[in-house]
mmCIF file of C-alpha atoms (C1' of nucleotides) in Angstrom:
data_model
loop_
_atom_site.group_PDB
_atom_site.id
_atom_site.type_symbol
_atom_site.label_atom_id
_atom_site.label_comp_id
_atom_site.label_asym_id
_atom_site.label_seq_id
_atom_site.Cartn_x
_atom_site.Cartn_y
_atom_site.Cartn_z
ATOM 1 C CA UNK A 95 20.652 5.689 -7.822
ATOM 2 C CA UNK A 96 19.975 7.957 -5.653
ATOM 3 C CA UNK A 97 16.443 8.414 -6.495
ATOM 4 C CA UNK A 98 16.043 5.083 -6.054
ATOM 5 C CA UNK A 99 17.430 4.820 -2.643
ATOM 6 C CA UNK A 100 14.756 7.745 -1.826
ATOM 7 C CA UNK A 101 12.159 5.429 -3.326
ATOM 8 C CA UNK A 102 13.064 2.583 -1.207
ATOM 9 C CA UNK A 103 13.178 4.545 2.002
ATOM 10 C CA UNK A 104 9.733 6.498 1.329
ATOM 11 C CA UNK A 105 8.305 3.013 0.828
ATOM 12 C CA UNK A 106 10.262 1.540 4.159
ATOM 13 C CA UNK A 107 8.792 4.475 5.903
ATOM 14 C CA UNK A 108 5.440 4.049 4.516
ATOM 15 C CA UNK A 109 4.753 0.104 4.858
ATOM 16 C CA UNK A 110 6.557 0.016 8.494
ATOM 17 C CA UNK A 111 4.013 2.872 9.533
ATOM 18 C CA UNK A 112 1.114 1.646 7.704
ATOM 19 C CA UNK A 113 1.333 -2.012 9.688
ATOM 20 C CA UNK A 114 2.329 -0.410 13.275
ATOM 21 C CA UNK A 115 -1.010 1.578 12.626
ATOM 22 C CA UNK A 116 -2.757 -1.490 11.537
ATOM 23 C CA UNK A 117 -1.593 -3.251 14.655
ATOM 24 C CA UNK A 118 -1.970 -0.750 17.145
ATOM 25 C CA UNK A 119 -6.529 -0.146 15.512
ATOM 26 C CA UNK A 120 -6.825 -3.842 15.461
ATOM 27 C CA UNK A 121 -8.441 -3.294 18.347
ATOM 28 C CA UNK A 122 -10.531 -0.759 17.212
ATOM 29 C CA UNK A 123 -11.792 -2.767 14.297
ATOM 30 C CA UNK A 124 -10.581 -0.154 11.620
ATOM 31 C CA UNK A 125 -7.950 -0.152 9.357
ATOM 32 C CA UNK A 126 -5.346 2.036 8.880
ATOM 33 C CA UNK A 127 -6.582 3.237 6.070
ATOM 34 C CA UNK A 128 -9.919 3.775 7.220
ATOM 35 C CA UNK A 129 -8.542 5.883 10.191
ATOM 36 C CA UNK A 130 -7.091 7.880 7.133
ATOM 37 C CA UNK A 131 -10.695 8.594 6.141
ATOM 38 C CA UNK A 132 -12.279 9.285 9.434
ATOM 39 C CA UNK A 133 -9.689 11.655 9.854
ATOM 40 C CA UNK A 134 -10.610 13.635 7.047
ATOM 41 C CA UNK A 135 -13.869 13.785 8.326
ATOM 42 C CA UNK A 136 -12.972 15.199 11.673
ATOM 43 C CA UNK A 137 -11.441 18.816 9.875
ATOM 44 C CA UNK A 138 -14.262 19.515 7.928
ATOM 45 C CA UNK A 139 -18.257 19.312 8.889
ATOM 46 C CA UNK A 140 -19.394 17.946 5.726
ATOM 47 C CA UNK A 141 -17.261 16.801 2.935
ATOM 48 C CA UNK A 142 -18.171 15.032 -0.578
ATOM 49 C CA UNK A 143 -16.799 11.793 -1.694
ATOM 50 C CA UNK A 144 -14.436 13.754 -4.496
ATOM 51 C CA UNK A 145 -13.349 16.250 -1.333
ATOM 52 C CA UNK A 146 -12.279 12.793 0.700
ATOM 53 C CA UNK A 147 -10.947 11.471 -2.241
ATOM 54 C CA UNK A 148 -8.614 14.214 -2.395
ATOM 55 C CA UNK A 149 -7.938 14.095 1.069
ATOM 56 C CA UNK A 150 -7.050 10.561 2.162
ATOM 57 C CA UNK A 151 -4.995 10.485 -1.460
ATOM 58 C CA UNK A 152 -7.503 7.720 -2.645
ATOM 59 C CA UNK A 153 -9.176 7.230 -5.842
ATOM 60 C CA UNK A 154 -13.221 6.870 -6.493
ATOM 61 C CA UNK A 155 -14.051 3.932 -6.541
ATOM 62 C CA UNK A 156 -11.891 2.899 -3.273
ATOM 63 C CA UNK A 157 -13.061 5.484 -1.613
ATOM 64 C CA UNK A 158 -16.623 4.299 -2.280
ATOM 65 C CA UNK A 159 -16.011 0.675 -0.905
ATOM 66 C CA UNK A 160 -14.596 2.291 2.015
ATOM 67 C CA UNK A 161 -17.381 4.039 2.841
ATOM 68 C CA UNK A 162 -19.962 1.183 2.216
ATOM 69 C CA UNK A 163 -18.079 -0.348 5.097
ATOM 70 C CA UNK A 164 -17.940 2.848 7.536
ATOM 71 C CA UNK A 165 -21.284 3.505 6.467
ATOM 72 C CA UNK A 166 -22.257 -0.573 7.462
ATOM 73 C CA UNK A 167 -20.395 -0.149 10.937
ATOM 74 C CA UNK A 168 -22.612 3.157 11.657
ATOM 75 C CA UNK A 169 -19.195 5.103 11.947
ATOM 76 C CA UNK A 170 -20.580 7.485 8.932
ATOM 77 C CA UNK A 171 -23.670 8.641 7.333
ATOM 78 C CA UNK A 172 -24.280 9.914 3.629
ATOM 79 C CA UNK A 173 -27.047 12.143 2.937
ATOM 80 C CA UNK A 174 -27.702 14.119 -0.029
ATOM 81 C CA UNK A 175 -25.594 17.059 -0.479
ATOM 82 C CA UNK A 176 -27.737 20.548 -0.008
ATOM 83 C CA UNK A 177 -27.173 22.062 -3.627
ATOM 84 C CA UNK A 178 -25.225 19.720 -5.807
ATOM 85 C CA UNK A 179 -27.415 16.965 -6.445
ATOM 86 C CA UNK A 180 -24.610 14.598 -7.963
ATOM 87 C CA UNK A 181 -23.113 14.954 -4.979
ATOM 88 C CA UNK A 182 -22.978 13.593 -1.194
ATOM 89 C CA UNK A 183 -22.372 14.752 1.832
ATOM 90 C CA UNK A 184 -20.237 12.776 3.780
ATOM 91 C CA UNK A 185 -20.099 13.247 7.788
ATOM 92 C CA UNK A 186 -19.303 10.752 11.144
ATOM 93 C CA UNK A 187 -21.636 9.737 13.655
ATOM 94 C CA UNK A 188 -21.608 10.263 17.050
ATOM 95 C CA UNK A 189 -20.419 6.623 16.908
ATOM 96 C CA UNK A 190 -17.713 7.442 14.118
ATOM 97 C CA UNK A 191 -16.769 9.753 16.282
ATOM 98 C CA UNK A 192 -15.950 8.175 19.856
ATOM 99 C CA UNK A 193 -14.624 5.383 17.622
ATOM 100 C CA UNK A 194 -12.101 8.095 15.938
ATOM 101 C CA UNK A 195 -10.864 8.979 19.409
ATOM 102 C CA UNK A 196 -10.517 6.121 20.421
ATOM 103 C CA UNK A 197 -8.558 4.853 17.645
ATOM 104 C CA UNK A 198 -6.445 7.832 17.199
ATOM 105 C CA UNK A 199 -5.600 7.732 21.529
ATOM 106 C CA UNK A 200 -4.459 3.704 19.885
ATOM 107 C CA UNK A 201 -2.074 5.582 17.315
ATOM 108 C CA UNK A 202 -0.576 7.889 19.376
ATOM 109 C CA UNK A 203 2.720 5.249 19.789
ATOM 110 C CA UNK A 204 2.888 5.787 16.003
ATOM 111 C CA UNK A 205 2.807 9.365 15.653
ATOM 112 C CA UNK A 206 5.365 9.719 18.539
ATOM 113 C CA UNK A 207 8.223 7.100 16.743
ATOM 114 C CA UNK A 208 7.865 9.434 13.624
ATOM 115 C CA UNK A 209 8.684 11.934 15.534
ATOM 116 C CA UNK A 210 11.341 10.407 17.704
ATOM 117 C CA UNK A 211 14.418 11.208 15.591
ATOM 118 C CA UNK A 212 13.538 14.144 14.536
ATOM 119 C CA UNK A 213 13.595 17.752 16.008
ATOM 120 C CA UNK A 214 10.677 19.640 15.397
ATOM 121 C CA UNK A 215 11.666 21.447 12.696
ATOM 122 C CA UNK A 216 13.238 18.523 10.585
ATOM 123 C CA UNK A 217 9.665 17.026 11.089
ATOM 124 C CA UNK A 218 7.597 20.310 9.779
ATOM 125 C CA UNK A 219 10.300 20.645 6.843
ATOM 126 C CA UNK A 220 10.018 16.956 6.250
ATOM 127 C CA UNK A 221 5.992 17.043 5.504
ATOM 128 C CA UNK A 222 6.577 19.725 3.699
ATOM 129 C CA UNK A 223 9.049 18.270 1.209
ATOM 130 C CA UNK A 224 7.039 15.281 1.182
ATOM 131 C CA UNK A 225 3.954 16.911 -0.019
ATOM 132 C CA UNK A 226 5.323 18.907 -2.677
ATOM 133 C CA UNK A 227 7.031 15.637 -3.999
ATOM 134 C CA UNK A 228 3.215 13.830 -3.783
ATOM 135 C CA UNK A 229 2.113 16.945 -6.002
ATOM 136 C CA UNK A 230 4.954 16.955 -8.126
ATOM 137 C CA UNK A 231 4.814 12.917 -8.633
ATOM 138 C CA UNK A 232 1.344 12.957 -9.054
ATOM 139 C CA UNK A 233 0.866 15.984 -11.562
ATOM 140 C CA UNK A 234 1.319 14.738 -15.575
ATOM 141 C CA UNK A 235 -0.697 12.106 -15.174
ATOM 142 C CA UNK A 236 -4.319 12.507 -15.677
ATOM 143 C CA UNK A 237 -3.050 15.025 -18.802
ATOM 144 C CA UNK A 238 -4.052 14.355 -21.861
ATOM 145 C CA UNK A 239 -0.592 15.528 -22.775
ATOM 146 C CA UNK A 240 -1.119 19.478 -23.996
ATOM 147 C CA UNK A 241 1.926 20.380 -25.835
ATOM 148 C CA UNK A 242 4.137 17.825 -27.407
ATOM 149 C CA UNK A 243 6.957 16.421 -25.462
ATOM 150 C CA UNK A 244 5.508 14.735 -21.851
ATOM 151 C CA UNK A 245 6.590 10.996 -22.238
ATOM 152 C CA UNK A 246 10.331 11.365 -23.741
ATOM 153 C CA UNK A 247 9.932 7.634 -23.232
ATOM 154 C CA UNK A 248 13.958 7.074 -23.715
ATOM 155 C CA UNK A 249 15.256 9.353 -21.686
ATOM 156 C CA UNK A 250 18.399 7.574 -20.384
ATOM 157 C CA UNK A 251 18.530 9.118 -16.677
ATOM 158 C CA UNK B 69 -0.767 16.857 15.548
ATOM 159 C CA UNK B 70 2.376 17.154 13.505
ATOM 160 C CA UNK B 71 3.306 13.819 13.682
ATOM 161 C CA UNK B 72 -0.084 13.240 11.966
ATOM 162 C CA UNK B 73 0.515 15.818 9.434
ATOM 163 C CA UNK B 74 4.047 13.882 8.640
ATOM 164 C CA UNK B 75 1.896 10.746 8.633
ATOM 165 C CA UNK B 76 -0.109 11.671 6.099
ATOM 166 C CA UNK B 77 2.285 13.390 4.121
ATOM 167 C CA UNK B 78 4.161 10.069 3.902
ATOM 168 C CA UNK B 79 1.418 8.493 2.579
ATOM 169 C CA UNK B 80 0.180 10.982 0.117
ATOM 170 C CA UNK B 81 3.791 10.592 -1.256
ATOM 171 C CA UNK B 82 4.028 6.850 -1.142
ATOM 172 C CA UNK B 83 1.142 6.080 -3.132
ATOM 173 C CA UNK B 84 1.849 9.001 -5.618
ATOM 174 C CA UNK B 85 4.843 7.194 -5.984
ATOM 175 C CA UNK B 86 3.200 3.767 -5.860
ATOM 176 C CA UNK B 87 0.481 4.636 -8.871
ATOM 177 C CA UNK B 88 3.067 6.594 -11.076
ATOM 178 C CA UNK B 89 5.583 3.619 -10.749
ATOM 179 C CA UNK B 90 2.725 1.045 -11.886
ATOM 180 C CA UNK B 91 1.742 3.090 -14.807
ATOM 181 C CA UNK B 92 4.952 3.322 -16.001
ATOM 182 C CA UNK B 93 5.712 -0.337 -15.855
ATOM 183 C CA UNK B 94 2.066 -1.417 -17.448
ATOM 184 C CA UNK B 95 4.007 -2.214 -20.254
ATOM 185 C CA UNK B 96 6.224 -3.892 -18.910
ATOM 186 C CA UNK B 97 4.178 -6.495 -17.011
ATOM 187 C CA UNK B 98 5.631 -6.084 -13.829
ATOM 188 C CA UNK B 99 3.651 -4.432 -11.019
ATOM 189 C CA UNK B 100 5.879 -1.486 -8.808
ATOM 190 C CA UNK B 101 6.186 -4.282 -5.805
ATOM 191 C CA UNK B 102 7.912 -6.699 -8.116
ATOM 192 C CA UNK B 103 9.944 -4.439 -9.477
ATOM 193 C CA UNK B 104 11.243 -3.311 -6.091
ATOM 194 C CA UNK B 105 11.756 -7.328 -5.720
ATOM 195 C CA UNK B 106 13.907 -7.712 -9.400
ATOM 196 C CA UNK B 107 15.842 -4.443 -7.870
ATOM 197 C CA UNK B 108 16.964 -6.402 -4.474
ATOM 198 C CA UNK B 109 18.026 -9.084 -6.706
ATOM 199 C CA UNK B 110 20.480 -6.968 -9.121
ATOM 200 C CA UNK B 111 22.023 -6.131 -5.924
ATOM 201 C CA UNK B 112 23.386 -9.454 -4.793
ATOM 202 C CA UNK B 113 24.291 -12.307 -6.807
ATOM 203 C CA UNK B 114 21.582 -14.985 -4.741
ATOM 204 C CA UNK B 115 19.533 -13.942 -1.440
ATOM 205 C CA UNK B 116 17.820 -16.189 0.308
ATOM 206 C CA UNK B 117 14.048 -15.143 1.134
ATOM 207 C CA UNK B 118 14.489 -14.042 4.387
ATOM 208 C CA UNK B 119 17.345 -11.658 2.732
ATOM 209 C CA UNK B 120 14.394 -10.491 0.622
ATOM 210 C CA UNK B 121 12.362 -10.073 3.181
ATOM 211 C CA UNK B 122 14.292 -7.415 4.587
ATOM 212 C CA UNK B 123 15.448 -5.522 1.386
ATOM 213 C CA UNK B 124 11.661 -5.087 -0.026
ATOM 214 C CA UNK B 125 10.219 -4.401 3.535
ATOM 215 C CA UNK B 126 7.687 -7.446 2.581
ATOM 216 C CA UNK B 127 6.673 -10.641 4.553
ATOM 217 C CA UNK B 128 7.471 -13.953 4.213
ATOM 218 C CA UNK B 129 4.202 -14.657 3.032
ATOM 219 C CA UNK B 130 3.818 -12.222 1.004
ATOM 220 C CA UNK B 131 7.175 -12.633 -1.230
ATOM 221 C CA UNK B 132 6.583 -16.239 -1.630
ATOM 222 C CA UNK B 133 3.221 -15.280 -3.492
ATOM 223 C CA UNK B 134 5.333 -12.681 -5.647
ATOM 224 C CA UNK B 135 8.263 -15.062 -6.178
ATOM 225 C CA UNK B 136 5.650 -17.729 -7.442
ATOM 226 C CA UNK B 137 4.564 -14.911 -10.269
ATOM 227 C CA UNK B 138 7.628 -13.848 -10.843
ATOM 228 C CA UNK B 139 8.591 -17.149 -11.103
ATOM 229 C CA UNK B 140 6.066 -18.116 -13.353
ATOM 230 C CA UNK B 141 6.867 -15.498 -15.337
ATOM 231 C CA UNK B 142 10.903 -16.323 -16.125
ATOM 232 C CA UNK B 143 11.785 -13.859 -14.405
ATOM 233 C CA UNK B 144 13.723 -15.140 -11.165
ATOM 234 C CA UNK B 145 14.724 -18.995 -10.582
ATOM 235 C CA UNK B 146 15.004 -20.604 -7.051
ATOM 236 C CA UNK B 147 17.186 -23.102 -6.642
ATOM 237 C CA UNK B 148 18.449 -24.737 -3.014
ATOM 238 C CA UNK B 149 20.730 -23.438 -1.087
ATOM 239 C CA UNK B 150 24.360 -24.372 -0.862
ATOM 240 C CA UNK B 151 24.813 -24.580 2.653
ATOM 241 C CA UNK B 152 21.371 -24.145 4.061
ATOM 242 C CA UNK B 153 18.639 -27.192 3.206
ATOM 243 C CA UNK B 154 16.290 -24.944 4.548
ATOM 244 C CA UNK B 155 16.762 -21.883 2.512
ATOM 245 C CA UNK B 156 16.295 -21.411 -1.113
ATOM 246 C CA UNK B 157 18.646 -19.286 -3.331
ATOM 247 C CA UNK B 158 16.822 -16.322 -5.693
ATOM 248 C CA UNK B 159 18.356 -14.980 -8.546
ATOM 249 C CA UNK B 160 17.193 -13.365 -11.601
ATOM 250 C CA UNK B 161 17.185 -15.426 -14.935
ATOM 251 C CA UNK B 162 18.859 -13.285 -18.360
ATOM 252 C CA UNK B 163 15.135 -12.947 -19.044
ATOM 253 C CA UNK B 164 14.718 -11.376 -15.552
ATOM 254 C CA UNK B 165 17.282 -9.024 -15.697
ATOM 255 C CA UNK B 166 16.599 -7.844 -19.365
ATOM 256 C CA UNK B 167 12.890 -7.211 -18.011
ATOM 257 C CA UNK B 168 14.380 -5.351 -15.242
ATOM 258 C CA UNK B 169 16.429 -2.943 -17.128
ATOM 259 C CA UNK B 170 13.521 -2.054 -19.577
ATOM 260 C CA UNK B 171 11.547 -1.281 -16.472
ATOM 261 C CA UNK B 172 14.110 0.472 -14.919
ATOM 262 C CA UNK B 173 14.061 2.873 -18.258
ATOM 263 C CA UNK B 174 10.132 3.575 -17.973
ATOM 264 C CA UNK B 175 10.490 4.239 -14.432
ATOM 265 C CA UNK B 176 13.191 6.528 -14.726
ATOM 266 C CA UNK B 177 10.551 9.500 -14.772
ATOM 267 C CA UNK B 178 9.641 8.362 -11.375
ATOM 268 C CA UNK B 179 13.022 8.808 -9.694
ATOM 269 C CA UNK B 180 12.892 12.086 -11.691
ATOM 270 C CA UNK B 181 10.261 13.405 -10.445
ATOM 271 C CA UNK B 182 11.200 12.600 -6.459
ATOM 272 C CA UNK B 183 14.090 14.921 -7.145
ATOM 273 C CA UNK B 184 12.907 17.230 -8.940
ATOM 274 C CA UNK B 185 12.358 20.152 -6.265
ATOM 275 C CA UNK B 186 15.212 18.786 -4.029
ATOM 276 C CA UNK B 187 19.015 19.569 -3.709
ATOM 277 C CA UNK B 188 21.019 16.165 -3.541
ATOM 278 C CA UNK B 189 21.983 16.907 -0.331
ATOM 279 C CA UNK B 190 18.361 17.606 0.862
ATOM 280 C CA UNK B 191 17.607 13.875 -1.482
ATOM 281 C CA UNK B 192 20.330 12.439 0.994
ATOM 282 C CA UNK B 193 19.234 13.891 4.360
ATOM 283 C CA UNK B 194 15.512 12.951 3.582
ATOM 284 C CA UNK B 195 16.721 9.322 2.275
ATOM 285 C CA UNK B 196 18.388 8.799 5.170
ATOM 286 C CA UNK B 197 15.762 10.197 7.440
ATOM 287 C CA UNK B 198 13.152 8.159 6.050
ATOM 288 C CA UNK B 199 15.576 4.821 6.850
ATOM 289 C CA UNK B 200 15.990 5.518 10.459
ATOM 290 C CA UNK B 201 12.143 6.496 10.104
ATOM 291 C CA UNK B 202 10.950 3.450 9.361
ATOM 292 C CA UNK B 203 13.579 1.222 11.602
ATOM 293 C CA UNK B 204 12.256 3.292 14.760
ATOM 294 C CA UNK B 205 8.664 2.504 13.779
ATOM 295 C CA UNK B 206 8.896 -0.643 12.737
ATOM 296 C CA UNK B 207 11.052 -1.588 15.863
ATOM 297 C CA UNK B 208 9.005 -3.046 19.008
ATOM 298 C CA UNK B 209 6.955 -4.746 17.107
ATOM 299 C CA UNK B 210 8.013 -8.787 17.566
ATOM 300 C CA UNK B 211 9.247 -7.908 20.660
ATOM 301 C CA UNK B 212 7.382 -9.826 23.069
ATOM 302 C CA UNK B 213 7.829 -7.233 25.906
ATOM 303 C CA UNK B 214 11.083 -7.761 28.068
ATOM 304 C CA UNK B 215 10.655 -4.867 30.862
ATOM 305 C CA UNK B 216 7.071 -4.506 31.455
ATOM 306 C CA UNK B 217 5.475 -1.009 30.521
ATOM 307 C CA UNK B 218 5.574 -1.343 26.658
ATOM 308 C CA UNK B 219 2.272 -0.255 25.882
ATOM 309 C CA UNK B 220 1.353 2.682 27.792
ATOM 310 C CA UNK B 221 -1.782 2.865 25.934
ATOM 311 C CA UNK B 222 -3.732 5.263 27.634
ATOM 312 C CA UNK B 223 -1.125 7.884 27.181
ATOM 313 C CA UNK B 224 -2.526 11.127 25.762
ATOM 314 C CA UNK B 225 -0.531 12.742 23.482
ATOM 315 C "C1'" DC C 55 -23.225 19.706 -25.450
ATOM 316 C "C1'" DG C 56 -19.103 18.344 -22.344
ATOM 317 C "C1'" DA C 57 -17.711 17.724 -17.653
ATOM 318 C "C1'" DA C 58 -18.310 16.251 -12.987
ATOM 319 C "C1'" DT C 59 -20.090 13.089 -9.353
ATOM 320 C "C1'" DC C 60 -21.177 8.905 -8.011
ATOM 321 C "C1'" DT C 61 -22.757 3.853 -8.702
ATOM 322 C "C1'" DC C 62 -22.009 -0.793 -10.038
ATOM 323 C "C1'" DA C 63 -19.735 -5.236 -11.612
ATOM 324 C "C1'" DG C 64 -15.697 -7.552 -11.698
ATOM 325 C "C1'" DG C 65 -10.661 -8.691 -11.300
ATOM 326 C "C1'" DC C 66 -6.253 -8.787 -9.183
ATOM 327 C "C1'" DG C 67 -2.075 -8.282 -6.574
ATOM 328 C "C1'" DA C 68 -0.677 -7.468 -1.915
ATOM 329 C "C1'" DA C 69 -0.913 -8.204 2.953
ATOM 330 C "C1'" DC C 70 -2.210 -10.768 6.312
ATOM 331 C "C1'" DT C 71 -3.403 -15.090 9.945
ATOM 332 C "C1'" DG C 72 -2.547 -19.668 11.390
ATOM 333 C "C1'" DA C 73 -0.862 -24.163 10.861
ATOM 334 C "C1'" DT C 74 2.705 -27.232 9.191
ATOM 335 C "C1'" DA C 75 7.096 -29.481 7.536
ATOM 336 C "C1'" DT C 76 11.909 -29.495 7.544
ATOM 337 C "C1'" DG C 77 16.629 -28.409 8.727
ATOM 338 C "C1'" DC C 78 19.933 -25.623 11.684
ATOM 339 C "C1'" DC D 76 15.314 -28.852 22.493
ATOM 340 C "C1'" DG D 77 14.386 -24.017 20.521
ATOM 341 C "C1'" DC D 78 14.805 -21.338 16.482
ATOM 342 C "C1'" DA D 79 14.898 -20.250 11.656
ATOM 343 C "C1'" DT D 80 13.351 -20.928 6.808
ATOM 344 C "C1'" DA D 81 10.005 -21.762 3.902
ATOM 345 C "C1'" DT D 82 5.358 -23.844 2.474
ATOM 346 C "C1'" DC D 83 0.423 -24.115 2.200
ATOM 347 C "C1'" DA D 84 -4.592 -22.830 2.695
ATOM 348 C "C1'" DG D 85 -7.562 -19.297 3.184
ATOM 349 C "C1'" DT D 86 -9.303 -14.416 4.136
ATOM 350 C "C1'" DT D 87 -9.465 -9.660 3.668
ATOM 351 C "C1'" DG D 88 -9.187 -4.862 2.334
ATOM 352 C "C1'" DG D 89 -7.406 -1.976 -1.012
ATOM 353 C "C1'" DC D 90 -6.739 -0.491 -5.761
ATOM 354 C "C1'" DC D 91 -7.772 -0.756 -10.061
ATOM 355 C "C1'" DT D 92 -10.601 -0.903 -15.073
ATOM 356 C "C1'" DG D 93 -14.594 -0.143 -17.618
ATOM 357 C "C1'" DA D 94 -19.327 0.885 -18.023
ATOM 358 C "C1'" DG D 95 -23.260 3.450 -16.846
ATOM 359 C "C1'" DA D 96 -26.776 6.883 -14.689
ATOM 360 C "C1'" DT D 97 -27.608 11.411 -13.192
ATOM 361 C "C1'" DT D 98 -26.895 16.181 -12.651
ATOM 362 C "C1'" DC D 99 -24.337 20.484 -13.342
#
DNA sequence: CGAATCTCAGGCGAACTGATATGC
DNA sequence: CGCATATCAGTTGGCCTGAGATTC
């Protein structure tokens, strides 16, 4: 059960930030989750659609409709990448750019309520934790299962 | 730029979450929304919408779409309420709640995996963290401004 | 050769907005 | 009357699956 309290809250968390952000970009005329990406793009020159992907916690092929978008909005540009040639290079515009700032000046109101109830320290350990649960969540699932015994199916609890 | 950090570390965790939960219940023809939906209704004999509105952090909107595939499906029933004409009663059929309890079996990795590199007590604290979390955030938002500086939206950081 | 990177076509559930009907 | 509950129509962005081309 109480897993599945922690799965309820993580998702409470999640959807009531994820529409305050949407609310508070409307404005802007990104999404929340296109804020994610531009984001990305601001720590790091040049990154490649599998980098991003990485990154914003995305997949592919959502990634790639994203960017059409961005990309039609003139808030990124694609170029090929220098060596790789399966690759592209990802970057803002000057216009993705001012757009970013804008949008994350927007989210600010956000940002602050996470960090409202928490000291500083409960918010640092907090990430933390919550990343190495992503990793830990997300690992075992692209494997091809290696030695034997990955999905005891029937495991009672 | 640690409230950003915590922002994205919610979402990196959500959706690990999110993606695990809906491969895990592929075969059980339920997405990881409904279930969250079938798991407000084992708690509670009959809630009204609105009740379900607030247990699966949805919208109205969007639960009446999922209640008309669930529906569809056998898996819940709606039937009017006993006091309210306005308000409709949800409950899960015997079909419903068999579903349910299969899926709660595959998704048992899930919960598993959340607390797997935490102590119960940390599990707790972050479970009840993430609760007062997302109340904070999501609070403010239908209010239609009582005082009169609500949106100090130029404010820097 | 296999593996990685990205493209493309298509489908679907989820999340909205806005308007409306009905009952409290 | 205002407010709450739910319905309906319609739109959108996000997330997927599966296939394919190209390059490493």
């Amino acid at each position: 059960m109480l897993g599945h309290e922690l799965a309820m809250a993580l998702r409470a968390a999640y959807l009531a930030m994820h529409r305050r952000t949407d609310n508070s970009l409307a404005k802007s005329g990104i999404t929340a989750d296109q804020f994610v990406v531009l984001a990305a793009l601001t720590e790091g020159i040049a990154l490649t659609q599998s980098e991003l992907v990485c990154r914003t916690s995305s997949d592919p092929n959502t990634l790639r409709a994203m960017l059409i978008i961005l990309e039609g909005q003139r808030l990124i540009e694609r170029r090929p990448h220098p060596t790789d040639r399966r690759a592209r290079s990802v970057s803002l515009t000057r216009r993705g750019r001012s757009v970013f700032r804008r949008a994350w000046r927007r989210s600010e109101g956000v940002r602050k309520h996470l960090l409202a109830e928490l000291t500083t320290a409960e918010a640092a350990s907090m990430a933390g934790q919550l990343r190495r649960l992503a990793s830990v969540v997300a690992k075992g699932r692209a494997e091809p299962v290696k030695s034997s015994h990955r999905t005891a199916v029937g495991t009672t609890s």
